[in-house]
Amino acid sequence: SSSTTRSSSTTTTTPSPIIYKSRDYHLLEIVPHSSTSFTQGLTLSTSTSTSKILYEGTGLNYQSQILQHDPTQQMKTLESRNVEPGHLFGEGITCYYVDRLITNGGGGEEVVV
């Protein structure tokens, strides 16, 4: 996240403070997360020019889900869907083209959401 200040002639963006920095990533924010969701994959979709959506795939027998989160609103969950068929264990996730989201069904089966 960052904050933006606008005046009549210029726009200044102040970056958020970095909580933790490593060679590979910078941790910018810590947000609450369900203690019953076991994250198996994350992917950030930038398919629309106005917003970014973070997709989370969770895995648990008969309880796997795909969740849409808004990273600009402290990861507010916008939508959640169960992985179908229900016996599949959601594992891994990726965006495929613009309108497809795929998760690995645990047994090598791909599930298109």
PDB file of C-alpha atoms in Angstrom:
ATOM      1  CA  SER A   1       0.000   0.000   0.000  1.00  0.00           C
ATOM      2  CA  SER A   2       0.973   3.597  -0.383  1.00  0.00           C
ATOM      3  CA  SER A   3      -0.552   6.996   0.163  1.00  0.00           C
ATOM      4  CA  THR A   4      -1.022   9.614  -2.532  1.00  0.00           C
ATOM      5  CA  THR A   5      -1.003  13.365  -2.026  1.00  0.00           C
ATOM      6  CA  ARG A   6      -2.305  15.607  -4.785  1.00  0.00           C
ATOM      7  CA  SER A   7      -1.850  19.331  -5.217  1.00  0.00           C
ATOM      8  CA  SER A   8      -2.935  21.513  -8.081  1.00  0.00           C
ATOM      9  CA  SER A   9       0.244  20.828 -10.053  1.00  0.00           C
ATOM     10  CA  THR A  10       1.856  17.623  -8.777  1.00  0.00           C
ATOM     11  CA  THR A  11       1.079  14.199  -7.402  1.00  0.00           C
ATOM     12  CA  THR A  12       3.351  12.660  -4.781  1.00  0.00           C
ATOM     13  CA  THR A  13       3.204   9.000  -3.783  1.00  0.00           C
ATOM     14  CA  THR A  14       4.667   8.013  -0.433  1.00  0.00           C
ATOM     15  CA  PRO A  15       5.522   4.320  -0.227  1.00  0.00           C
ATOM     16  CA  SER A  16       4.309   2.306   2.735  1.00  0.00           C
ATOM     17  CA  PRO A  17       6.884   1.418   5.351  1.00  0.00           C
ATOM     18  CA  ILE A  18       8.588  -1.925   4.830  1.00  0.00           C
ATOM     19  CA  ILE A  19       7.952  -4.288   7.764  1.00  0.00           C
ATOM     20  CA  TYR A  20      10.499  -6.874   6.628  1.00  0.00           C
ATOM     21  CA  LYS A  21      12.927  -6.905   3.734  1.00  0.00           C
ATOM     22  CA  SER A  22      14.804  -9.852   2.251  1.00  0.00           C
ATOM     23  CA  ARG A  23      16.624 -10.360  -1.008  1.00  0.00           C
ATOM     24  CA  ASP A  24      13.518 -11.907  -2.593  1.00  0.00           C
ATOM     25  CA  TYR A  25      10.596  -9.909  -1.218  1.00  0.00           C
ATOM     26  CA  HIS A  26       9.445  -7.005   0.942  1.00  0.00           C
ATOM     27  CA  LEU A  27       6.710  -7.500   3.538  1.00  0.00           C
ATOM     28  CA  LEU A  28       4.519  -4.402   3.467  1.00  0.00           C
ATOM     29  CA  GLU A  29       1.511  -5.346   5.551  1.00  0.00           C
ATOM     30  CA  ILE A  30       0.223  -8.033   7.899  1.00  0.00           C
ATOM     31  CA  VAL A  31      -3.489  -8.794   7.600  1.00  0.00           C
ATOM     32  CA  PRO A  32      -5.784 -11.215   9.466  1.00  0.00           C
ATOM     33  CA  HIS A  33      -6.283 -14.684   7.970  1.00  0.00           C
ATOM     34  CA  SER A  34      -8.614 -17.553   8.810  1.00  0.00           C
ATOM     35  CA  SER A  35      -6.961 -20.118  11.069  1.00  0.00           C
ATOM     36  CA  THR A  36      -9.046 -22.857   9.397  1.00  0.00           C
ATOM     37  CA  SER A  37      -7.865 -22.114   5.835  1.00  0.00           C
ATOM     38  CA  PHE A  38      -4.716 -23.887   4.711  1.00  0.00           C
ATOM     39  CA  THR A  39      -3.283 -21.823   1.861  1.00  0.00           C
ATOM     40  CA  GLN A  40      -2.030 -24.023  -0.977  1.00  0.00           C
ATOM     41  CA  GLY A  41      -1.509 -21.286  -3.571  1.00  0.00           C
ATOM     42  CA  LEU A  42      -1.681 -17.550  -4.204  1.00  0.00           C
ATOM     43  CA  THR A  43      -1.770 -15.664  -7.479  1.00  0.00           C
ATOM     44  CA  LEU A  44      -2.302 -11.991  -8.269  1.00  0.00           C
ATOM     45  CA  SER A  45      -4.507 -11.185 -11.245  1.00  0.00           C
ATOM     46  CA  THR A  46      -4.029  -7.875 -12.989  1.00  0.00           C
ATOM     47  CA  SER A  47      -6.447  -8.640 -15.829  1.00  0.00           C
ATOM     48  CA  THR A  48      -8.419  -5.437 -15.298  1.00  0.00           C
ATOM     49  CA  SER A  49      -6.843  -2.032 -15.605  1.00  0.00           C
ATOM     50  CA  THR A  50      -8.652  -0.677 -12.555  1.00  0.00           C
ATOM     51  CA  SER A  51      -7.986  -3.295  -9.887  1.00  0.00           C
ATOM     52  CA  LYS A  52      -5.900  -6.222  -8.781  1.00  0.00           C
ATOM     53  CA  ILE A  53      -7.412  -9.352  -7.263  1.00  0.00           C
ATOM     54  CA  LEU A  54      -5.500 -11.835  -5.150  1.00  0.00           C
ATOM     55  CA  TYR A  55      -6.740 -15.393  -5.579  1.00  0.00           C
ATOM     56  CA  GLU A  56      -6.105 -17.876  -2.768  1.00  0.00           C
ATOM     57  CA  GLY A  57      -6.486 -21.610  -3.131  1.00  0.00           C
ATOM     58  CA  THR A  58      -7.022 -23.532   0.094  1.00  0.00           C
ATOM     59  CA  GLY A  59      -6.728 -27.253   0.580  1.00  0.00           C
ATOM     60  CA  LEU A  60      -8.491 -29.543   3.000  1.00  0.00           C
ATOM     61  CA  ASN A  61     -10.321 -32.749   2.169  1.00  0.00           C
ATOM     62  CA  TYR A  62     -13.889 -31.919   1.072  1.00  0.00           C
ATOM     63  CA  GLN A  63     -13.371 -28.276   2.098  1.00  0.00           C
ATOM     64  CA  SER A  64     -11.031 -26.852  -0.567  1.00  0.00           C
ATOM     65  CA  GLN A  65     -11.931 -23.365  -1.795  1.00  0.00           C
ATOM     66  CA  ILE A  66     -10.893 -20.634  -4.190  1.00  0.00           C
ATOM     67  CA  LEU A  67     -11.184 -17.176  -2.626  1.00  0.00           C
ATOM     68  CA  GLN A  68     -10.985 -13.710  -4.212  1.00  0.00           C
ATOM     69  CA  HIS A  69      -9.387 -11.060  -2.001  1.00  0.00           C
ATOM     70  CA  ASP A  70      -9.061  -7.306  -2.516  1.00  0.00           C
ATOM     71  CA  PRO A  71      -5.484  -6.328  -1.603  1.00  0.00           C
ATOM     72  CA  THR A  72      -6.485  -2.661  -1.344  1.00  0.00           C
ATOM     73  CA  GLN A  73      -8.996  -3.394   1.447  1.00  0.00           C
ATOM     74  CA  GLN A  74      -6.880  -5.439   3.895  1.00  0.00           C
ATOM     75  CA  MET A  75      -7.525  -8.597   1.872  1.00  0.00           C
ATOM     76  CA  LYS A  76     -11.296  -8.388   2.219  1.00  0.00           C
ATOM     77  CA  THR A  77     -12.827 -11.585   0.791  1.00  0.00           C
ATOM     78  CA  LEU A  78     -14.938 -10.651  -2.236  1.00  0.00           C
ATOM     79  CA  GLU A  79     -16.045 -14.144  -3.227  1.00  0.00           C
ATOM     80  CA  SER A  80     -15.389 -17.767  -2.337  1.00  0.00           C
ATOM     81  CA  ARG A  81     -16.180 -20.964  -4.223  1.00  0.00           C
ATOM     82  CA  ASN A  82     -15.816 -24.591  -3.251  1.00  0.00           C
ATOM     83  CA  VAL A  83     -13.543 -26.709  -5.438  1.00  0.00           C
ATOM     84  CA  GLU A  84     -15.814 -29.107  -7.330  1.00  0.00           C
ATOM     85  CA  PRO A  85     -16.067 -32.045  -7.361  1.00  0.00           C
ATOM     86  CA  GLY A  86     -15.810 -31.891  -3.579  1.00  0.00           C
ATOM     87  CA  HIS A  87     -13.541 -34.911  -3.133  1.00  0.00           C
ATOM     88  CA  LEU A  88     -10.653 -33.049  -4.787  1.00  0.00           C
ATOM     89  CA  PHE A  89      -8.001 -31.494  -2.592  1.00  0.00           C
ATOM     90  CA  GLY A  90      -7.150 -28.006  -3.879  1.00  0.00           C
ATOM     91  CA  GLU A  91      -3.410 -27.630  -4.286  1.00  0.00           C
ATOM     92  CA  GLY A  92      -1.701 -24.809  -6.165  1.00  0.00           C
ATOM     93  CA  ILE A  93      -3.381 -22.126  -8.245  1.00  0.00           C
ATOM     94  CA  THR A  94      -2.648 -20.006 -11.330  1.00  0.00           C
ATOM     95  CA  CYS A  95      -4.380 -17.538 -13.652  1.00  0.00           C
ATOM     96  CA  TYR A  96      -4.757 -18.884 -17.187  1.00  0.00           C
ATOM     97  CA  TYR A  97      -5.362 -16.314 -19.894  1.00  0.00           C
ATOM     98  CA  VAL A  98      -7.684 -13.553 -18.679  1.00  0.00           C
ATOM     99  CA  ASP A  99     -10.818 -15.401 -17.623  1.00  0.00           C
ATOM    100  CA  ARG A 100      -9.657 -18.779 -16.303  1.00  0.00           C
ATOM    101  CA  LEU A 101      -8.314 -19.837 -12.938  1.00  0.00           C
ATOM    102  CA  ILE A 102      -6.879 -23.332 -12.542  1.00  0.00           C
ATOM    103  CA  THR A 103      -6.100 -25.327  -9.408  1.00  0.00           C
ATOM    104  CA  ASN A 104      -4.489 -28.730  -9.198  1.00  0.00           C
ATOM    105  CA  GLY A 105      -6.970 -31.221  -7.771  1.00  0.00           C
ATOM    106  CA  GLY A 106      -4.332 -33.061  -5.761  1.00  0.00           C
ATOM    107  CA  GLY A 107      -4.597 -36.241  -7.833  1.00  0.00           C
ATOM    108  CA  GLY A 108      -3.243 -34.503 -10.907  1.00  0.00           C
ATOM    109  CA  GLU A 109      -6.705 -33.381 -12.032  1.00  0.00           C
ATOM    110  CA  GLU A 110      -7.015 -29.760 -13.133  1.00  0.00           C
ATOM    111  CA  VAL A 111     -10.097 -27.871 -12.049  1.00  0.00           C
ATOM    112  CA  VAL A 112     -11.077 -24.796 -14.069  1.00  0.00           C
ATOM    113  CA  VAL A 113     -12.911 -22.230 -11.976  1.00  0.00           C
TER     114      VAL A 113
END
